[in-house]
PDB file of C-alpha atoms and ligand atoms in Angstrom:
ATOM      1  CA  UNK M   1     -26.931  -2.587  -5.518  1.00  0.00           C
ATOM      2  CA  UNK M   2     -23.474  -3.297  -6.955  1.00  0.00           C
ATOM      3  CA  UNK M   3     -20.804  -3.570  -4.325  1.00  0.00           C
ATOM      4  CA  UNK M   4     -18.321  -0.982  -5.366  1.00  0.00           C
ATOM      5  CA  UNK M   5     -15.021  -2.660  -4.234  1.00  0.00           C
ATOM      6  CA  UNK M   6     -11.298  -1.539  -4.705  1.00  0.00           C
ATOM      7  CA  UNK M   7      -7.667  -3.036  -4.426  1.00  0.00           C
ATOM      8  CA  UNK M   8      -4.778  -1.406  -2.904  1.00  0.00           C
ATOM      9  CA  UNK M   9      -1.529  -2.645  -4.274  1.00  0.00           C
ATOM     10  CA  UNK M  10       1.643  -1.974  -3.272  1.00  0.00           C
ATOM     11  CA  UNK M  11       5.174  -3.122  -2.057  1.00  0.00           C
ATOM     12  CA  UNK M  12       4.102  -2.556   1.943  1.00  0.00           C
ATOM     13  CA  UNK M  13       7.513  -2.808   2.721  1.00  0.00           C
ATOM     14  CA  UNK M  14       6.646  -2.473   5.201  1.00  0.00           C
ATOM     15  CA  UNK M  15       3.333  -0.530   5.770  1.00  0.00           C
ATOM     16  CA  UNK M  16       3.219   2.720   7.163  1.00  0.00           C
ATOM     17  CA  UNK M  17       1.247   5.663   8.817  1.00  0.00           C
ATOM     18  CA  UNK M  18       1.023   6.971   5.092  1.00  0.00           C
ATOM     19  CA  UNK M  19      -1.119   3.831   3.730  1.00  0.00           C
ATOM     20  CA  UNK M  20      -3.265   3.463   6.747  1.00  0.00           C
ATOM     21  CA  UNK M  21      -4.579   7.149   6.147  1.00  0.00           C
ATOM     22  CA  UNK M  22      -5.047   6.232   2.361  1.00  0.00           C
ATOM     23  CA  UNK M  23      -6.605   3.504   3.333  1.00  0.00           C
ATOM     24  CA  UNK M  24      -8.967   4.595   6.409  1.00  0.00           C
ATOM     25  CA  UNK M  25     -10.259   7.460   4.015  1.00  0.00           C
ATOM     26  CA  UNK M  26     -10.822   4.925   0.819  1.00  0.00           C
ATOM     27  CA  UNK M  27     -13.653   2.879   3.315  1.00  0.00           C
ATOM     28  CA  UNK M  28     -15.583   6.127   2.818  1.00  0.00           C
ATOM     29  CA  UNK M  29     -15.504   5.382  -0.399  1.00  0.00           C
ATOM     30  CA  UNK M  30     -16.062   1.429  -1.313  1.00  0.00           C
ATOM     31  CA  UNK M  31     -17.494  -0.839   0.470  1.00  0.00           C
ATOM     32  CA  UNK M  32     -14.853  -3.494   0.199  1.00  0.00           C
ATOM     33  CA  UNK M  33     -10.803  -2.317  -0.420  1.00  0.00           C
ATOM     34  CA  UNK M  34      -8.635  -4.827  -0.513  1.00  0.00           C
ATOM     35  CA  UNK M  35      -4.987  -4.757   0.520  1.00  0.00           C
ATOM     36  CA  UNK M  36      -3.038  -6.719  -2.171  1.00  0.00           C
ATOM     37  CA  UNK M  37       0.896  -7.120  -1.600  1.00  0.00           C
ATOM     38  CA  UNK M  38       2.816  -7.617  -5.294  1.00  0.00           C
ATOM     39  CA  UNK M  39       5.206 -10.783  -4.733  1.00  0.00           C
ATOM     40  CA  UNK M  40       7.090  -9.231  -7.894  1.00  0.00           C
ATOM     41  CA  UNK M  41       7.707  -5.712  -7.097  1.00  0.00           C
ATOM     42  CA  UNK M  42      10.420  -4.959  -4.521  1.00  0.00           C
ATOM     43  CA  UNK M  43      13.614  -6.721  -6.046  1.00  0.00           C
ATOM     44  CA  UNK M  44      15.436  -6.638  -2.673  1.00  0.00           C
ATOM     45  CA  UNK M  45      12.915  -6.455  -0.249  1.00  0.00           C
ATOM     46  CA  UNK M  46      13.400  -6.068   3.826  1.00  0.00           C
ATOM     47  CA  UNK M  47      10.572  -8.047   4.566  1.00  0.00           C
ATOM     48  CA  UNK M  48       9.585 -11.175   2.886  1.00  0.00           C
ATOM     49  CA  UNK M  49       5.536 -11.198   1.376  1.00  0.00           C
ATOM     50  CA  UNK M  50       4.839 -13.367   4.271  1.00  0.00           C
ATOM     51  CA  UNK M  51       5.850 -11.445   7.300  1.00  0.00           C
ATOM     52  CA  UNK M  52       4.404  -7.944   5.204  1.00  0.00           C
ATOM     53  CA  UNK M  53       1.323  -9.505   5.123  1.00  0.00           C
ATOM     54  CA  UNK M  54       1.030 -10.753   8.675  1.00  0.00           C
ATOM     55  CA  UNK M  55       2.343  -7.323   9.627  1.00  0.00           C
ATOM     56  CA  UNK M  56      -0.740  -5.617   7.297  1.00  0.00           C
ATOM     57  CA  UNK M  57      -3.445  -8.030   9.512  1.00  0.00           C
ATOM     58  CA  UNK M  58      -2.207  -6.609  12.168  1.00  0.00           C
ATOM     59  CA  UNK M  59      -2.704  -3.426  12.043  1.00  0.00           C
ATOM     60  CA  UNK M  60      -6.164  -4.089  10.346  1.00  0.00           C
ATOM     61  CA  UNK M  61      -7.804  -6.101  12.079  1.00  0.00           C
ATOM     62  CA  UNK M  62     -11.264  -4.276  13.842  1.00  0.00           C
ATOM     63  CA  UNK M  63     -11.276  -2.451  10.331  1.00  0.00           C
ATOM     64  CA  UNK M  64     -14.190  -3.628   8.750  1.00  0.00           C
ATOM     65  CA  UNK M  65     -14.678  -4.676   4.902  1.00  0.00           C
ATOM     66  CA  UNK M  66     -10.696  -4.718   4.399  1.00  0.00           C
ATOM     67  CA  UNK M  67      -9.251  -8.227   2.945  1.00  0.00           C
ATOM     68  CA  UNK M  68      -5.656  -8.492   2.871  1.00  0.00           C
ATOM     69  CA  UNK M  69      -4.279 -10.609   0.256  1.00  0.00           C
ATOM     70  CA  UNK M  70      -0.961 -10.944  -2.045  1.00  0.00           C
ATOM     71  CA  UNK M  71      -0.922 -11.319  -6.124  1.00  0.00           C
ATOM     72  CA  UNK M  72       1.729 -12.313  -8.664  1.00  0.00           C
ATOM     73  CA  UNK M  73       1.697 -11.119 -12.243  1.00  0.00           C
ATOM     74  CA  UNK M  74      -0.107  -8.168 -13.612  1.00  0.00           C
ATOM     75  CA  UNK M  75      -2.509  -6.160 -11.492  1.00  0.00           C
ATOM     76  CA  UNK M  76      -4.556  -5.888 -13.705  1.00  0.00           C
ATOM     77  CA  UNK M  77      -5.628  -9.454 -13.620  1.00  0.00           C
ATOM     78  CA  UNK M  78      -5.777  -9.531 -10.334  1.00  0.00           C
ATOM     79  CA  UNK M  79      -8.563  -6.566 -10.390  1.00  0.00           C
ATOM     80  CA  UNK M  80     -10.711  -8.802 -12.194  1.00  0.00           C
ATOM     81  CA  UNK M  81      -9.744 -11.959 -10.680  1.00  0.00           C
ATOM     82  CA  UNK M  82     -11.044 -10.384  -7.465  1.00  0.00           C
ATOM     83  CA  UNK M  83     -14.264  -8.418  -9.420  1.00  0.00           C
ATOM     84  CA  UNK M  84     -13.046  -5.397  -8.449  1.00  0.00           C
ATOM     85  CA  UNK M  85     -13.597  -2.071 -10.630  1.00  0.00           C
ATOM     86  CA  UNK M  86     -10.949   0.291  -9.050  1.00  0.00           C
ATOM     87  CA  UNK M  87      -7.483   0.666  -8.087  1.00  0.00           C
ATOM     88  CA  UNK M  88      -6.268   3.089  -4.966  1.00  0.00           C
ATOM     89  CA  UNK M  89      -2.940   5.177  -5.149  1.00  0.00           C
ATOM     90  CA  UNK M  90      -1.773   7.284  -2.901  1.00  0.00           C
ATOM     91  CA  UNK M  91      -0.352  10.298  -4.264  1.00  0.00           C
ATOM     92  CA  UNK M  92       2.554  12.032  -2.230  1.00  0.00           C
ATOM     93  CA  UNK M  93       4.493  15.257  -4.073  1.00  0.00           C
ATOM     94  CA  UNK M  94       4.709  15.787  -7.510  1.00  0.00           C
ATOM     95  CA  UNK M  95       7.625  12.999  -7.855  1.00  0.00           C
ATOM     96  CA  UNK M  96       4.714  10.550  -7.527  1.00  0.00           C
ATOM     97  CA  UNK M  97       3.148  11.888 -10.315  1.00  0.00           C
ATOM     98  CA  UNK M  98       5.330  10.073 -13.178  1.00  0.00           C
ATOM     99  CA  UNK M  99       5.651   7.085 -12.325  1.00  0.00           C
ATOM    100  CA  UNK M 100       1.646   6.803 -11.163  1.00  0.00           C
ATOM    101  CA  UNK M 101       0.518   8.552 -14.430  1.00  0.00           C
ATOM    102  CA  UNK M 102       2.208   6.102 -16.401  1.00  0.00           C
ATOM    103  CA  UNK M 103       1.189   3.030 -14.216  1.00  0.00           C
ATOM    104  CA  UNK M 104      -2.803   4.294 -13.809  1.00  0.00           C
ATOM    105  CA  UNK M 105      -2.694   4.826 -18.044  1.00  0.00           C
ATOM    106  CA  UNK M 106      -0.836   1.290 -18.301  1.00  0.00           C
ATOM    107  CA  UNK M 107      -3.311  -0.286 -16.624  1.00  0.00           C
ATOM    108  CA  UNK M 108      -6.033   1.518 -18.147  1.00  0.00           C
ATOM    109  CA  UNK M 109      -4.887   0.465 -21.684  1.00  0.00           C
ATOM    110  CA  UNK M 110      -4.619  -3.160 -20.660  1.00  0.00           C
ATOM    111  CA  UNK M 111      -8.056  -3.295 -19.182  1.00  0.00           C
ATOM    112  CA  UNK M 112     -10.903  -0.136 -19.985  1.00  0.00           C
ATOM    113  CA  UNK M 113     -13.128  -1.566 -17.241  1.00  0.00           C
ATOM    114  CA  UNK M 114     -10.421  -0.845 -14.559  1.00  0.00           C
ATOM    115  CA  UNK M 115     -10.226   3.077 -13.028  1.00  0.00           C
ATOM    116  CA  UNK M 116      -7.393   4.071 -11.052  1.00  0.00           C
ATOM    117  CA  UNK M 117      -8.382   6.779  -8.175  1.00  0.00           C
ATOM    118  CA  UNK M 118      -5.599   8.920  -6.740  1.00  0.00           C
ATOM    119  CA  UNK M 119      -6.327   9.925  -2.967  1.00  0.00           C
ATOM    120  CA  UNK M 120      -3.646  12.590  -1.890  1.00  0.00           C
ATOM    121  CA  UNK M 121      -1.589  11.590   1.239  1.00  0.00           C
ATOM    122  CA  UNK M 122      -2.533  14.238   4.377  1.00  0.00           C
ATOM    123  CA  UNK M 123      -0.221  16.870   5.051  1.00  0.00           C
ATOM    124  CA  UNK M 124       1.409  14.760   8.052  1.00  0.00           C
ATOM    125  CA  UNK M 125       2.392  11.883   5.636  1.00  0.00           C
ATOM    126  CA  UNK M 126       3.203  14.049   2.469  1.00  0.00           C
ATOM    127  CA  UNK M 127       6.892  12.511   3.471  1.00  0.00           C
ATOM    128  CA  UNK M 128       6.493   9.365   4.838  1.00  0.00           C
ATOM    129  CA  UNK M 129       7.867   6.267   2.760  1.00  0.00           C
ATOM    130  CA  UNK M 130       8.700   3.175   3.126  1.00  0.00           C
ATOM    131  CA  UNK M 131      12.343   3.219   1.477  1.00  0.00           C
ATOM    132  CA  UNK M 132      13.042   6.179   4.107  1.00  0.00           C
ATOM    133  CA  UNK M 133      11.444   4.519   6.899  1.00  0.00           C
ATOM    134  CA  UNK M 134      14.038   1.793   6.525  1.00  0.00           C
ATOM    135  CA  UNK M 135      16.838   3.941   6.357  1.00  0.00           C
ATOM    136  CA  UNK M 136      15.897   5.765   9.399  1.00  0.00           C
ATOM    137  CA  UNK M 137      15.273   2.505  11.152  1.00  0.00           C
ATOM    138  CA  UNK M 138      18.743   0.803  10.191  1.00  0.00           C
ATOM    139  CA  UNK M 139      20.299   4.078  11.318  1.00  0.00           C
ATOM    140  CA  UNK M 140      19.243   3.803  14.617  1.00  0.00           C
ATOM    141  CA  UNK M 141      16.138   6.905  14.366  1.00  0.00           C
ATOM    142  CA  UNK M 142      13.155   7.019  15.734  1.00  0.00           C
ATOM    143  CA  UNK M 143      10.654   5.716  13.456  1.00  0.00           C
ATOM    144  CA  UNK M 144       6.834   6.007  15.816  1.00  0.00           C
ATOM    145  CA  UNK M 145       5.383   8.727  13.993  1.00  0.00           C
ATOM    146  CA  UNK M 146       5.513   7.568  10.746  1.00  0.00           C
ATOM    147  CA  UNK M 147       4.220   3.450  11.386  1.00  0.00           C
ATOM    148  CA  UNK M 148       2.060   1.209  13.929  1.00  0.00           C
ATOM    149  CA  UNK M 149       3.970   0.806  17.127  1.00  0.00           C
ATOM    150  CA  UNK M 150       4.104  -3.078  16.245  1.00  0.00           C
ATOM    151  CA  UNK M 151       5.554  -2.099  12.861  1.00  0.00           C
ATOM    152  CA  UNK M 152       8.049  -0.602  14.731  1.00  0.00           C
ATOM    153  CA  UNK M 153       8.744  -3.603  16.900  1.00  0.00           C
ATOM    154  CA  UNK M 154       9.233  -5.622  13.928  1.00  0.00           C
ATOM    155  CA  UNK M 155      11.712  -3.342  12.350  1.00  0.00           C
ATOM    156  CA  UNK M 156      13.454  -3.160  15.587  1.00  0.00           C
ATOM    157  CA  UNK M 157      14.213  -6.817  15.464  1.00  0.00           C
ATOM    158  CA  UNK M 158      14.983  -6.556  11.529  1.00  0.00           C
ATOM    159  CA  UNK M 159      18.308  -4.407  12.071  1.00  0.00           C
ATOM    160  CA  UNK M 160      19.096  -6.262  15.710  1.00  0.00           C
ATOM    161  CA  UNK M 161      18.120  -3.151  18.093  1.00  0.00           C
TER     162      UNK M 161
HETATM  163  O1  LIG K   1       4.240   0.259  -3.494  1.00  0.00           O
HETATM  164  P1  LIG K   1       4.754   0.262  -4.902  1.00  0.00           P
HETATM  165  O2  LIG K   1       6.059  -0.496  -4.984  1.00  0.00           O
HETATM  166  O3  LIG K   1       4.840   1.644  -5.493  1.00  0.00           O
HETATM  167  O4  LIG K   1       3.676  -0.564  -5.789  1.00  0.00           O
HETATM  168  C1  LIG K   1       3.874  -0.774  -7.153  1.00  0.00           C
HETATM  169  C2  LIG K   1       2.899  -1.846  -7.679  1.00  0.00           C
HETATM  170  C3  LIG K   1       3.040  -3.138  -6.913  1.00  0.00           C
HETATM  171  C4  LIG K   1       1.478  -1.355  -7.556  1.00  0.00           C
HETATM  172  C5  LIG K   1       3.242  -2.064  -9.199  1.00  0.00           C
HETATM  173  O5  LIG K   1       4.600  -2.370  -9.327  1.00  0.00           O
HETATM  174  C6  LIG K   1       2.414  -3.190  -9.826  1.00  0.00           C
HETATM  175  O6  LIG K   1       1.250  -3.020 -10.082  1.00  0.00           O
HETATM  176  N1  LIG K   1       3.037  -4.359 -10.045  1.00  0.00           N
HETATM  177  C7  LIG K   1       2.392  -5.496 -10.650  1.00  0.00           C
HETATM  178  C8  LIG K   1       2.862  -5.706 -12.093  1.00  0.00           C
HETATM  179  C9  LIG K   1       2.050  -4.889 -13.076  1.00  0.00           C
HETATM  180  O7  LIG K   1       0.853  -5.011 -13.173  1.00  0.00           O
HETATM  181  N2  LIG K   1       2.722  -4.026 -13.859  1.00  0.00           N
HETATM  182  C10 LIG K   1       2.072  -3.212 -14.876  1.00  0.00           C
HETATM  183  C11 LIG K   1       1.655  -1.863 -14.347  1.00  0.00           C
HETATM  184  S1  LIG K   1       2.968  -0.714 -14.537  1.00  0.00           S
END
């Protein structure tokens, strides 16, 4: 049988509550997902690929048939680099929809092989994102119920607290 394997790309900057759910529910759906952080995407990023990364195998780890890798250049090369047939997005409020329409139809154009599937963030991380996560975190608020506890430790240290 073909092994029906996905990537989830992203910025993880860092990772949150939010992903994890995406990406808990997506192993019901593949067999292999894996985790790919873009080097390119985040132009001022809080955490560099490395320590994202090491933060990401962290909270994975025990979770079987998850890799967690990086990628430069276009994902779409990376799909097929890695033999993969699908892309995961999580999909928040409508404001996602845009921006992910355009990427997913991008993507599709640039490589018909490649489908992107849209999983809907649960009600308890329709809000969650990264970008906010940092500003709550560099503003002194309590960030444990939107990321891993050591996510939060790393933060923490990030803004000196
Ligand atoms: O978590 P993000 O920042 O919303 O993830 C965006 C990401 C990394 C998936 C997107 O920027 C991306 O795929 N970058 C790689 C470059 C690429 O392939 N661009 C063409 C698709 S628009």
């Amino acid at each position: 049988m073909v092994e029906r394997v996905a990537v989830y790309p992203g910025s993880f900057d860092p990772i949150t509550n939010g992903h994890l759910d995406i990406l808990q529910r997506g192993l019901r759906l593949f067999d292999k997902i894996i985790i790919a952080v873009a080097r390119n995407a985040e132009k001022r990023p809080l955490f560099t690929v490395e320590e994202r990364l090491e933060m990401i195998r962290e909270v994975v780890q025990g979770l079987e048939n998850v890799i967690v890798d990086s990628f430069d250049g276009l994902l779409v090369d990376y799909v097929r680099s890695v033999a993969a047939m699908f892309i995961i997005r999580g999909l928040r409020a409508m404001s996602d929809f845009e921006y992910e329409f355009q990427m997913a139809s991008v993507n599709r154009t640039l490589n018909g092989q490649v489908d992107t599937i849209f999983m809907m963030t649960s009600k308890d991380y329709f809000f969650v994102s990264s970008r906010t996560i940092k500003e709550v975190a560099e503003l002194g608020g309590c960030v444990e119920k939107f990321v891993p506890p050591s996510v939060e430790r790393r933060l923490r240290e990030k803004f000196g607290r």
